[in-house]
CSV table of C-alpha atoms and ligand atoms in Angstrom, one decimal:
chain,number,residue,atom,x,y,z
A,2,MET,CA,-17.9,-10.6,25.6
A,3,LEU,CA,-15.4,-11.9,23.2
A,4,ARG,CA,-14.7,-9.0,20.0
A,5,LEU,CA,-14.0,-9.8,16.9
A,6,GLY,CA,-11.2,-7.5,15.1
A,7,VAL,CA,-11.3,-8.1,11.7
A,8,ASN,CA,-7.9,-7.4,9.9
A,9,ILE,CA,-9.0,-6.4,6.3
A,10,ASP,CA,-4.9,-5.9,4.9
A,11,HIS,CA,-5.0,-8.4,2.3
A,12,VAL,CA,-7.8,-7.5,0.5
A,13,ALA,CA,-4.8,-4.3,0.0
A,14,THR,CA,-2.7,-7.3,-0.9
A,15,VAL,CA,-5.0,-8.6,-3.9
A,16,ARG,CA,-5.6,-4.8,-4.9
A,17,ASN,CA,-1.4,-3.9,-4.7
A,18,ALA,CA,-0.8,-7.4,-6.7
A,19,ARG,CA,-2.0,-5.3,-9.9
A,20,GLY,CA,-1.9,-2.4,-8.9
A,21,SER,CA,-5.4,-1.6,-9.9
A,22,ALA,CA,-7.8,0.5,-7.3
A,23,TYR,CA,-9.8,-3.0,-6.5
A,24,PRO,CA,-10.7,-4.2,-4.3
A,25,ASP,CA,-11.1,-2.0,-1.8
A,26,PRO,CA,-10.3,-2.4,1.7
A,27,VAL,CA,-12.6,0.4,2.6
A,28,ARG,CA,-15.4,-1.4,1.6
A,29,ALA,CA,-14.6,-4.6,2.9
A,30,ALA,CA,-14.3,-3.3,6.4
A,31,LYS,CA,-18.2,-1.4,6.1
A,32,LEU,CA,-19.0,-5.0,4.8
A,33,ALA,CA,-16.9,-6.4,7.7
A,34,GLU,CA,-18.6,-4.3,10.5
A,35,GLU,CA,-21.9,-5.7,8.8
A,36,ALA,CA,-21.2,-8.9,9.3
A,37,GLY,CA,-20.7,-8.1,13.2
A,38,ALA,CA,-17.1,-7.2,13.3
A,39,ASP,CA,-16.2,-5.4,16.5
A,40,GLY,CA,-13.5,-3.5,16.0
A,41,ILE,CA,-11.2,-2.9,12.4
A,42,THR,CA,-7.9,-4.0,12.3
A,43,ALA,CA,-5.1,-2.6,9.6
A,44,HIS,CA,-1.9,-2.9,10.0
A,45,LEU,CA,0.7,0.6,8.0
A,46,ARG,CA,4.0,-1.5,7.1
A,47,GLU,CA,6.4,0.7,6.7
A,48,ASP,CA,6.6,-0.7,3.1
A,49,ARG,CA,3.4,0.1,1.9
A,50,ARG,CA,2.5,-3.7,0.8
A,51,HIS,CA,-0.4,-3.9,1.7
A,52,ILE,CA,-2.5,-0.8,3.5
A,53,GLU,CA,-1.3,2.6,2.6
A,54,ASP,CA,-1.5,5.8,3.6
A,55,ALA,CA,-4.9,6.9,2.1
A,56,ASP,CA,-7.1,3.4,3.1
A,57,ILE,CA,-5.8,5.1,6.7
A,58,ASP,CA,-7.5,8.3,5.7
A,59,GLY,CA,-10.3,6.6,4.0
A,60,LEU,CA,-11.2,4.0,7.8
A,61,MET,CA,-10.8,6.6,10.2
A,62,GLU,CA,-13.8,8.8,7.4
A,63,ALA,CA,-15.8,5.5,7.4
A,64,LEU,CA,-15.8,3.5,10.4
A,65,THR,CA,-18.2,3.6,12.5
A,66,VAL,CA,-16.3,0.7,14.7
A,67,PRO,CA,-13.0,1.5,16.7
A,68,LEU,CA,-10.1,0.7,14.4
A,69,ASN,CA,-7.0,-0.6,16.0
A,70,PHE,CA,-4.2,0.7,13.6
A,71,GLU,CA,-1.1,-1.7,13.5
A,72,MET,CA,2.1,-0.3,13.5
A,73,ALA,CA,5.9,-0.6,14.1
A,74,ALA,CA,7.9,1.9,16.7
A,75,THR,CA,9.1,4.1,14.5
A,76,ASP,CA,9.3,8.4,14.3
A,77,GLU,CA,6.9,7.9,10.6
A,78,MET,CA,4.2,6.3,12.1
A,79,LEU,CA,3.7,7.6,15.9
A,80,ALA,CA,3.8,11.2,13.3
A,81,ILE,CA,1.1,9.0,11.5
A,82,ALA,CA,-1.2,7.9,14.6
A,83,LEU,CA,-0.9,11.1,16.6
A,84,ARG,CA,-2.8,12.8,13.1
A,85,HIS,CA,-5.1,10.1,13.0
A,86,LYS,CA,-5.4,9.5,16.9
A,87,PRO,CA,-7.8,6.2,16.4
A,88,HIS,CA,-9.2,4.1,18.9
A,89,ALA,CA,-6.5,1.7,19.2
A,90,VAL,CA,-2.8,1.4,18.5
A,91,CYS,CA,-0.9,-2.2,18.6
A,92,ILE,CA,2.6,-1.9,18.5
A,93,VAL,CA,4.3,-4.9,16.4
A,94,PRO,CA,7.6,-5.7,15.5
A,95,GLU,CA,8.5,-5.2,12.0
A,96,LYS,CA,11.2,-6.6,9.6
A,97,ARG,CA,10.9,-5.7,6.1
A,98,GLU,CA,12.0,-9.2,4.9
A,99,GLU,CA,9.9,-11.2,7.1
A,100,ARG,CA,6.7,-12.2,5.1
A,101,THR,CA,4.4,-11.6,8.2
A,102,THR,CA,4.8,-10.4,11.5
A,103,GLU,CA,7.2,-13.2,12.6
A,104,GLY,CA,7.7,-12.8,16.7
A,105,GLY,CA,6.3,-10.9,19.4
A,106,LEU,CA,8.3,-7.1,19.7
A,107,GLU,CA,11.0,-7.7,22.4
A,108,VAL,CA,9.8,-5.0,25.4
A,109,ALA,CA,12.1,-6.0,28.2
A,110,ARG,CA,15.7,-4.8,26.7
A,111,GLU,CA,13.6,-2.1,25.0
A,112,GLU,CA,11.8,-0.5,28.0
A,113,ASN,CA,12.9,2.8,28.2
A,114,LYS,CA,12.3,3.6,24.7
A,115,LEU,CA,9.2,2.0,24.3
A,116,ALA,CA,7.8,4.1,27.3
A,117,HIS,CA,8.9,7.3,25.8
A,118,PHE,CA,7.6,6.4,22.3
A,119,ILE,CA,3.8,5.1,23.5
A,120,ALA,CA,3.5,8.4,26.0
A,121,PRO,CA,2.3,10.7,23.8
A,122,LEU,CA,-0.3,8.0,22.2
A,123,ARG,CA,-1.7,7.8,25.4
A,124,GLU,CA,-1.6,11.4,26.0
A,125,VAL,CA,-4.1,11.8,23.0
A,126,GLY,CA,-6.7,8.5,24.1
A,127,CYS,CA,-4.9,5.6,21.9
A,128,ARG,CA,-5.7,2.6,24.2
A,129,VAL,CA,-1.9,0.9,23.0
A,130,SER,CA,-1.7,-2.4,23.2
A,131,ILE,CA,2.1,-4.1,22.7
A,132,PHE,CA,1.6,-7.4,20.2
A,133,ILE,CA,3.9,-9.8,22.6
A,134,ALA,CA,5.0,-13.7,22.7
A,135,ALA,CA,3.2,-15.3,25.5
A,136,ASP,CA,6.6,-14.5,28.3
A,137,GLN,CA,6.4,-13.2,31.5
A,138,ALA,CA,9.4,-10.9,31.2
A,139,GLN,CA,7.5,-9.4,27.9
A,140,ILE,CA,4.2,-8.7,29.7
A,141,GLU,CA,5.7,-7.1,33.2
A,142,ALA,CA,7.6,-5.3,30.8
A,143,ALA,CA,4.8,-4.1,29.0
A,144,ASN,CA,3.2,-3.3,31.8
A,145,ARG,CA,5.9,-1.1,33.4
A,146,ILE,CA,6.0,0.9,30.5
A,147,GLY,CA,2.5,1.7,30.9
A,148,ALA,CA,0.4,-0.6,28.0
A,149,GLN,CA,-3.3,-1.1,29.1
A,150,VAL,CA,-3.5,-4.1,26.5
A,151,ILE,CA,-1.2,-6.9,25.4
A,152,GLU,CA,-2.1,-8.9,22.6
A,153,LEU,CA,-0.6,-12.3,22.6
A,154,HIS,CA,1.1,-13.5,19.3
A,155,THR,CA,-1.1,-16.8,18.5
A,156,GLY,CA,1.1,-17.4,15.3
A,157,ALA,CA,3.2,-20.6,16.9
A,158,TYR,CA,0.9,-22.1,18.0
A,159,CYS,CA,-1.2,-22.3,14.7
A,160,ASP,CA,2.2,-23.6,12.9
A,161,PHE,CA,2.7,-26.2,15.0
A,162,HIS,CA,-1.3,-27.5,14.9
A,163,ALA,CA,-0.7,-26.5,10.8
A,164,GLU,CA,2.6,-28.7,11.1
A,165,GLY,CA,0.8,-31.6,12.8
A,166,ARG,CA,3.5,-30.9,16.0
A,167,PHE,CA,0.5,-31.3,18.3
A,168,ASP,CA,2.5,-31.9,21.5
A,169,GLU,CA,4.1,-28.7,20.5
A,170,ARG,CA,0.9,-27.1,20.2
A,171,ASP,CA,-0.4,-28.3,23.3
A,172,ALA,CA,2.6,-27.2,24.8
A,173,GLU,CA,2.3,-23.5,23.4
A,174,LEU,CA,-1.5,-23.2,24.6
A,175,ALA,CA,-0.8,-24.1,27.4
A,176,ARG,CA,2.0,-21.3,28.1
A,177,LEU,CA,-0.8,-18.9,26.0
A,178,THR,CA,-3.5,-19.7,29.3
A,179,GLU,CA,-1.2,-18.9,31.7
A,180,MET,CA,0.0,-16.0,30.0
A,181,ALA,CA,-3.5,-14.4,29.5
A,182,THR,CA,-4.1,-15.2,33.3
A,183,PHE,CA,-1.1,-13.7,34.6
A,184,ALA,CA,-0.8,-10.5,31.9
A,185,HIS,CA,-5.1,-10.2,33.1
A,186,SER,CA,-3.6,-10.4,37.6
A,187,LEU,CA,-1.4,-7.1,36.4
A,188,GLY,CA,-5.0,-5.5,34.9
A,189,LEU,CA,-3.7,-5.8,31.4
A,190,GLU,CA,-6.7,-6.2,28.7
A,191,VAL,CA,-5.6,-9.0,26.8
A,192,HIS,CA,-6.5,-9.6,23.2
A,193,ALA,CA,-5.0,-12.6,20.9
A,194,GLY,CA,-4.1,-13.2,17.6
A,195,HIS,CA,-2.2,-14.0,14.2
A,196,GLY,CA,-3.0,-17.0,12.0
A,197,LEU,CA,-6.3,-17.9,13.7
A,198,THR,CA,-8.4,-20.0,11.8
A,199,TYR,CA,-12.1,-22.1,12.2
A,200,GLU,CA,-9.7,-24.8,13.6
A,201,THR,CA,-7.4,-23.2,15.9
A,202,VAL,CA,-9.9,-20.8,17.2
A,203,THR,CA,-11.5,-22.5,19.9
A,204,PRO,CA,-9.5,-22.7,22.5
A,205,ILE,CA,-8.4,-19.8,22.0
A,206,ALA,CA,-11.9,-18.0,22.3
A,207,ALA,CA,-12.3,-20.1,25.4
A,208,LEU,CA,-9.9,-18.4,27.2
A,209,PRO,CA,-11.8,-16.4,29.5
A,210,GLU,CA,-9.4,-13.9,30.2
A,211,VAL,CA,-9.0,-12.8,26.0
A,212,MET,CA,-11.2,-10.0,25.4
A,213,GLU,CA,-10.6,-9.8,21.2
A,214,LEU,CA,-9.5,-11.6,18.6
A,215,ASN,CA,-7.7,-10.0,16.2
A,216,ILE,CA,-8.5,-11.9,12.5
A,217,GLY,CA,-7.2,-11.4,9.1
A,218,HIS,CA,-5.2,-13.7,6.7
A,219,PHE,CA,-7.5,-16.8,6.8
A,220,LEU,CA,-10.9,-15.0,6.9
A,221,ILE,CA,-9.9,-13.2,3.6
A,222,GLY,CA,-9.2,-16.6,2.3
A,223,GLU,CA,-12.3,-18.1,3.0
A,224,SER,CA,-13.9,-15.4,1.8
A,225,ILE,CA,-13.3,-16.2,-1.7
A,226,PHE,CA,-15.3,-18.9,-1.1
A,227,LEU,CA,-17.7,-17.7,1.3
A,228,GLY,CA,-18.1,-14.3,1.0
A,229,LEU,CA,-16.9,-12.0,3.6
A,230,GLU,CA,-19.9,-11.2,5.5
A,231,PRO,CA,-20.5,-15.3,5.9
A,232,ALA,CA,-17.2,-16.3,6.7
A,233,ILE,CA,-17.0,-13.6,8.9
A,234,LYS,CA,-20.0,-15.1,11.0
A,235,GLU,CA,-18.9,-18.4,10.7
A,236,MET,CA,-15.7,-17.2,13.2
A,237,ARG,CA,-18.0,-15.6,15.0
A,238,ARG,CA,-20.4,-18.5,15.7
A,239,ILE,CA,-17.2,-20.5,16.3
A,240,MET,CA,-15.9,-18.1,19.2
A,241,ASP,CA,-19.2,-17.3,20.5
A,242,GLU,CA,-19.3,-21.3,20.9
A,243,ALA,CA,-16.6,-21.8,22.3
A,244,ARG,CA,-16.6,-18.9,25.1
A,245,ALA,CA,-20.3,-20.5,26.3
B,21,LIG,N1,-2.7,-9.2,15.2
B,21,LIG,C1,-1.5,-8.5,14.7
B,21,LIG,C2,-0.2,-7.9,15.5
B,21,LIG,C3,-0.6,-8.8,13.5
B,21,LIG,O1,0.2,-8.3,13.8
B,21,LIG,C4,-1.8,-9.7,12.8
B,21,LIG,C5,-1.8,-9.6,11.3
B,21,LIG,O2,-1.0,-8.3,10.8
B,21,LIG,C6,-2.4,-10.0,13.1
B,21,LIG,C7,-3.4,-10.1,13.8
B,21,LIG,C8,-3.8,-10.9,12.6
B,21,LIG,O3,-3.3,-12.7,11.8
B,21,LIG,P1,-3.9,-12.7,10.7
B,21,LIG,O4,-3.4,-11.9,9.5
B,21,LIG,O5,-2.5,-14.1,10.1
B,21,LIG,O6,-5.1,-13.5,11.8
């Protein structure tokens, strides 16, 4: 079955825009659970621009589905993850000046450092996922350092679609398809996400090796018009249809 992880970061973005106590990302996460989310994803960024430390405390306490904790490979984040021991940790690259996570992690050049970084996470039982581009060298490196999961970055595929650059979109989709098969052949669990919408999700959901999609920004935006539960249910419906 293809799992849907709902990323609730941008509920916190709206909250933080006014420095208010609402809207509460933990409340959104509970609603997402009720709407059929198989997991909740939250990215505690170094600059706390959306999710804050107290949100992670609240999610760990309130959730009945697994939390996928996205974080940069820093000592501060490692300490937080080791304290909470979430079901999964997804290591992402992070630059303060970027609007969102723009590229995949550079694993191949940082192999030793990352191998040491993820070892304690694995020891406490977290499933370790690495967010990477559809690139064979990066996937091989992720496998060598002992990650159990890779999440393929679908941002470029979605951007090409939005810009009407369909040849480039299709070429990126072909790379994602090939690399999902390659990663699976190494024994890695394959996830995918970033920038997915109702329009772009179908070919990604149809990839048989992909076990989980993590989707946030579009769903939170769409919930303004439809409500959070219907927005999530519609995504679930399209994913299930693509898989069938
Ligand atoms: N997967 C990862 C690793 C991410 O960093 C993000 C964005 O935080 C997502 C999925 C979700 O992307 P989006 O919010 O564009 O759906």
